[in-house]
Tab-separated table of C-alpha atoms in Angstrom:
chain	number	residue	atom	x	y	z
A	1	GLY	CA	16.779	0.863	7.619
A	2	ALA	CA	13.033	0.232	7.895
A	3	VAL	CA	12.941	-3.188	6.277
A	4	VAL	CA	9.872	-5.386	6.420
A	5	SER	CA	9.984	-9.017	5.350
A	6	GLN	CA	7.215	-11.447	4.530
A	7	HIS	CA	7.284	-15.204	4.418
A	8	PRO	CA	6.517	-17.061	2.302
A	9	SER	CA	6.791	-14.960	-0.845
A	10	TRP	CA	4.430	-17.310	-2.641
A	11	VAL	CA	2.339	-20.298	-1.630
A	12	ILE	CA	0.017	-22.716	-3.350
A	13	CYS	CA	-2.447	-24.608	-1.210
A	14	LYS	CA	-5.460	-26.819	-1.655
A	15	SER	CA	-8.957	-25.630	-0.994
A	16	GLY	CA	-9.958	-26.162	2.635
A	17	THR	CA	-6.483	-25.903	4.098
A	18	SER	CA	-5.086	-23.029	6.164
A	19	VAL	CA	-2.118	-20.875	5.303
A	20	LYS	CA	-0.056	-18.692	7.624
A	21	ILE	CA	1.807	-15.627	6.359
A	22	GLU	CA	4.425	-13.935	8.512
A	23	CYS	CA	5.327	-10.270	8.496
A	24	ARG	CA	8.442	-9.104	10.308
A	25	SER	CA	9.961	-5.697	10.871
A	26	LEU	CA	13.680	-6.387	10.724
A	27	ASP	CA	15.302	-3.266	12.074
A	28	PHE	CA	12.625	-1.393	13.957
A	29	GLN	CA	9.802	-2.050	16.367
A	30	ALA	CA	6.408	-1.925	14.733
A	31	THR	CA	3.704	-0.809	17.105
A	32	THR	CA	1.153	-1.110	14.324
A	33	MET	CA	1.023	-3.500	11.413
A	34	PHE	CA	-1.425	-3.484	8.527
A	35	TRP	CA	-2.580	-6.244	6.228
A	36	TYR	CA	-3.673	-5.486	2.683
A	37	ARG	CA	-5.009	-7.565	-0.153
A	38	GLN	CA	-4.529	-6.717	-3.783
A	39	PHE	CA	-6.374	-8.343	-6.648
A	40	PRO	CA	-4.964	-8.129	-10.178
A	41	LYS	CA	-5.118	-4.649	-11.676
A	42	GLN	CA	-6.624	-3.245	-8.486
A	43	SER	CA	-5.285	-1.131	-5.678
A	44	LEU	CA	-4.422	-2.228	-2.178
A	45	MET	CA	-7.402	-2.837	0.063
A	46	LEU	CA	-6.854	-2.624	3.791
A	47	MET	CA	-8.016	-5.782	5.533
A	48	ALA	CA	-7.096	-5.098	9.126
A	49	THR	CA	-4.972	-3.049	11.465
A	50	SER	CA	-3.196	-4.714	14.346
A	51	ASN	CA	-1.522	-3.171	17.330
A	52	GLU	CA	0.970	-5.197	19.299
A	53	GLY	CA	-0.660	-7.029	22.153
A	54	SER	CA	-4.246	-6.245	21.260
A	55	LYS	CA	-6.920	-7.608	18.941
A	56	ALA	CA	-6.855	-6.598	15.319
A	57	THR	CA	-9.371	-4.139	13.927
A	58	TYR	CA	-10.941	-5.513	10.776
A	59	GLU	CA	-12.315	-3.492	7.899
A	60	GLN	CA	-15.947	-3.833	6.973
A	61	GLY	CA	-16.561	-6.956	4.941
A	62	VAL	CA	-13.446	-8.804	6.123
A	63	GLU	CA	-14.272	-11.938	8.106
A	64	LYS	CA	-12.205	-11.995	11.260
A	65	ASP	CA	-12.746	-15.729	11.746
A	66	LYS	CA	-11.421	-16.433	8.288
A	67	PHE	CA	-8.451	-14.097	8.360
A	68	LEU	CA	-6.857	-14.571	11.760
A	69	ILE	CA	-4.320	-11.929	12.701
A	70	ASN	CA	-1.891	-12.197	15.566
A	71	HIS	CA	0.532	-9.426	16.539
A	72	ALA	CA	2.263	-11.026	19.472
A	73	SER	CA	5.465	-9.005	19.394
A	74	LEU	CA	6.735	-5.650	18.202
A	75	THR	CA	8.455	-7.277	15.248
A	76	LEU	CA	6.065	-9.999	14.130
A	77	SER	CA	2.504	-10.186	12.878
A	78	THR	CA	0.903	-13.215	11.274
A	79	LEU	CA	-2.098	-13.585	8.998
A	80	THR	CA	-3.695	-17.004	8.808
A	81	VAL	CA	-6.136	-17.663	6.006
A	82	THR	CA	-8.335	-20.435	7.362
A	83	SER	CA	-10.204	-22.920	5.193
A	84	ALA	CA	-8.895	-21.228	2.082
A	85	HIS	CA	-10.984	-21.137	-1.079
A	86	PRO	CA	-9.981	-20.241	-4.644
A	87	GLU	CA	-11.536	-16.785	-4.243
A	88	ASP	CA	-8.975	-16.104	-1.483
A	89	SER	CA	-6.237	-16.279	-4.091
A	90	SER	CA	-4.647	-12.864	-4.061
A	91	PHE	CA	-1.529	-10.861	-3.290
A	92	TYR	CA	-1.293	-10.200	0.451
A	93	ILE	CA	0.917	-7.335	1.590
A	94	CYS	CA	1.761	-6.273	5.104
A	95	SER	CA	3.110	-2.960	6.241
A	96	ALA	CA	4.519	-1.750	9.511
A	97	ARG	CA	4.555	1.578	11.254
A	98	ALA	CA	7.039	2.521	13.928
A	99	GLY	CA	4.580	4.642	15.819
A	100	GLY	CA	5.155	7.877	17.639
A	101	SER	CA	5.158	10.733	15.151
A	102	SER	CA	6.042	8.466	12.246
A	103	TYR	CA	3.197	8.371	9.791
A	104	GLU	CA	5.066	6.377	7.212
A	105	GLN	CA	4.315	2.746	6.609
A	106	TYR	CA	6.972	0.375	5.347
A	107	PHE	CA	5.742	-2.389	3.102
A	108	GLY	CA	6.784	-5.995	2.951
A	109	PRO	CA	7.439	-7.621	-0.424
A	110	GLY	CA	4.064	-9.358	-0.446
A	111	THR	CA	2.877	-12.963	-0.532
A	112	ARG	CA	1.205	-14.444	-3.579
A	113	LEU	CA	-1.413	-16.976	-2.447
A	114	THR	CA	-2.951	-19.375	-4.936
A	115	VAL	CA	-5.675	-21.711	-3.722
A	116	THR	CA	-6.417	-24.642	-6.005
B	1	GLU	CA	-15.853	7.222	4.394
B	2	ASP	CA	-12.327	8.249	3.396
B	3	LYS	CA	-11.851	8.546	-0.339
B	4	VAL	CA	-8.794	8.895	-2.568
B	5	VAL	CA	-9.224	9.373	-6.311
B	6	GLN	CA	-6.411	9.221	-8.817
B	7	SER	CA	-6.384	10.302	-12.418
B	8	PRO	CA	-5.775	9.305	-15.046
B	9	LEU	CA	-6.160	5.585	-14.378
B	10	SER	CA	-3.763	4.810	-17.177
B	11	LEU	CA	-1.336	6.770	-19.278
B	12	VAL	CA	0.900	5.837	-22.194
B	13	VAL	CA	3.750	8.164	-23.146
B	14	HIS	CA	7.034	8.110	-25.039
B	15	GLU	CA	10.427	8.284	-23.440
B	16	GLY	CA	11.404	11.839	-22.714
B	17	ASP	CA	7.856	13.046	-22.133
B	18	THR	CA	6.817	14.757	-18.916
B	19	VAL	CA	3.808	13.384	-17.054
B	20	THR	CA	1.615	14.703	-14.273
B	21	LEU	CA	-0.359	12.331	-12.106
B	22	ASN	CA	-3.226	13.599	-9.998
B	23	CYS	CA	-4.571	12.603	-6.614
B	24	SER	CA	-7.541	14.133	-4.821
B	25	TYR	CA	-8.831	13.129	-1.440
B	26	GLU	CA	-11.612	13.469	1.080
B	27	VAL	CA	-10.650	12.215	4.492
B	28	THR	CA	-11.331	13.072	8.081
B	29	ASN	CA	-8.361	13.845	10.275
B	30	PHE	CA	-5.831	14.167	7.440
B	31	ARG	CA	-2.245	13.569	8.505
B	32	SER	CA	-0.195	13.023	5.363
B	33	LEU	CA	-0.305	12.074	1.708
B	34	LEU	CA	2.091	9.506	0.327
B	35	TRP	CA	3.106	8.484	-3.166
B	36	TYR	CA	4.288	4.980	-3.967
B	37	LYS	CA	5.594	3.229	-7.054
B	38	GLN	CA	4.507	-0.349	-7.555
B	39	GLU	CA	6.145	-2.586	-10.111
B	40	LYS	CA	5.828	-6.308	-9.691
B	41	LYS	CA	5.775	-6.554	-5.947
B	42	ALA	CA	4.910	-4.352	-3.012
B	43	PRO	CA	4.862	-0.569	-3.288
B	44	THR	CA	8.058	1.360	-2.808
B	45	PHE	CA	7.918	4.702	-1.075
B	46	LEU	CA	8.456	7.873	-3.076
B	47	PHE	CA	7.279	10.874	-1.093
B	48	MET	CA	5.419	11.867	2.018
B	49	LEU	CA	3.725	15.262	2.015
B	50	THR	CA	2.294	16.927	5.067
B	51	SER	CA	2.497	20.646	4.329
B	52	SER	CA	0.833	22.610	1.562
B	53	GLY	CA	2.864	24.249	-1.158
B	54	ILE	CA	6.223	22.689	-0.364
B	55	GLU	CA	7.585	20.745	-3.301
B	56	LYS	CA	9.406	17.511	-2.620
B	57	LYS	CA	11.896	16.461	-5.260
B	58	SER	CA	13.881	13.349	-5.947
B	59	GLY	CA	15.733	13.244	-9.237
B	60	ARG	CA	13.213	13.487	-12.041
B	61	LEU	CA	10.264	13.075	-9.696
B	62	SER	CA	8.607	15.837	-7.754
B	63	SER	CA	5.384	16.221	-5.840
B	64	ILE	CA	3.387	18.939	-4.161
B	65	LEU	CA	0.339	19.041	-1.910
B	66	ASP	CA	-2.522	21.524	-1.795
B	67	LYS	CA	-4.375	21.051	1.473
B	68	LYS	CA	-6.901	23.751	0.674
B	69	GLU	CA	-8.017	22.143	-2.575
B	70	LEU	CA	-7.352	18.616	-1.241
B	71	PHE	CA	-5.129	17.326	-3.995
B	72	SER	CA	-1.583	16.437	-4.872
B	73	ILE	CA	0.315	15.994	-8.105
B	74	LEU	CA	3.269	13.830	-8.948
B	75	ASN	CA	5.442	15.008	-11.825
B	76	ILE	CA	7.906	12.885	-13.702
B	77	THR	CA	10.148	14.677	-16.179
B	78	ALA	CA	12.179	13.105	-18.995
B	79	THR	CA	10.412	9.781	-18.508
B	80	GLN	CA	12.282	6.542	-19.053
B	81	THR	CA	11.009	3.029	-19.727
B	82	GLY	CA	11.995	2.137	-16.173
B	83	ASP	CA	9.356	4.559	-14.924
B	84	SER	CA	6.658	2.203	-16.200
B	85	ALA	CA	4.725	1.132	-13.116
B	86	ILE	CA	1.589	1.743	-11.130
B	87	TYR	CA	1.800	4.928	-9.097
B	88	LEU	CA	-0.277	4.829	-5.945
B	89	CYS	CA	-1.421	7.761	-3.882
B	90	ALA	CA	-2.430	7.123	-0.293
B	91	VAL	CA	-3.657	9.318	2.514
B	92	THR	CA	-3.079	8.781	6.202
B	93	SER	CA	-6.015	9.490	8.445
B	94	GLY	CA	-5.374	8.548	12.032
B	95	SER	CA	-3.394	5.350	11.725
B	96	ARG	CA	-5.019	4.085	8.528
B	97	LEU	CA	-3.773	4.452	5.031
B	98	THR	CA	-6.353	4.724	2.282
B	99	PHE	CA	-5.128	4.071	-1.245
B	100	GLY	CA	-6.361	5.407	-4.528
B	101	GLU	CA	-6.849	3.088	-7.487
B	102	GLY	CA	-3.480	3.952	-8.909
B	103	THR	CA	-2.299	5.273	-12.256
B	104	GLN	CA	-0.821	2.725	-14.625
B	105	LEU	CA	2.007	4.517	-16.435
B	106	THR	CA	3.546	2.958	-19.519
B	107	VAL	CA	6.597	4.605	-21.042
B	108	ASN	CA	7.374	3.389	-24.541
B	109	PRO	CA	10.860	3.674	-26.045
């Protein structure tokens, strides 16, 4: 149980285009989903926290207009990187939490984004 | 600001060695401490610790939390080359998870 999927697993796009990444909890309802970014040889950096049906809470320094997050259902959250630039190239990982007394987050397999 | 510090940042050992990875933290509203193993993709869950002094064990891996001194250790005995990975410590405060920088473990045959 507790499987989280991400799609696509890798994507290459041209500078200036937008890319949407999906995060799905497959066998549980995720009241909260988290989006992280990881640069090579660095740890995971939290970008934003999203609760189903409400606006995402962004971490300091993360542009909410550039990284659009939608958490429209209890099993799906999307991250859209708008007007992507080469410096947005990174590994994007989502995680999902079931809520209640569950503190554990379940991670998706990640999406490798390369902007050319 | 919540802070999680891991040490060492990297470690190279030979198969069969025992290693101890350290994680210290300063967070408000501590809920739990988690250990993850990250190879090529996303982290995989190892342990969640919420109570002091209670060792959690899974095969050759074990971990313990000291909430008074605000740290945790992850032990790996009889290391194997397949243990080579980045080991991440993270602390839950409220609903957020703050990660340490990770320890890059390399186990040589």
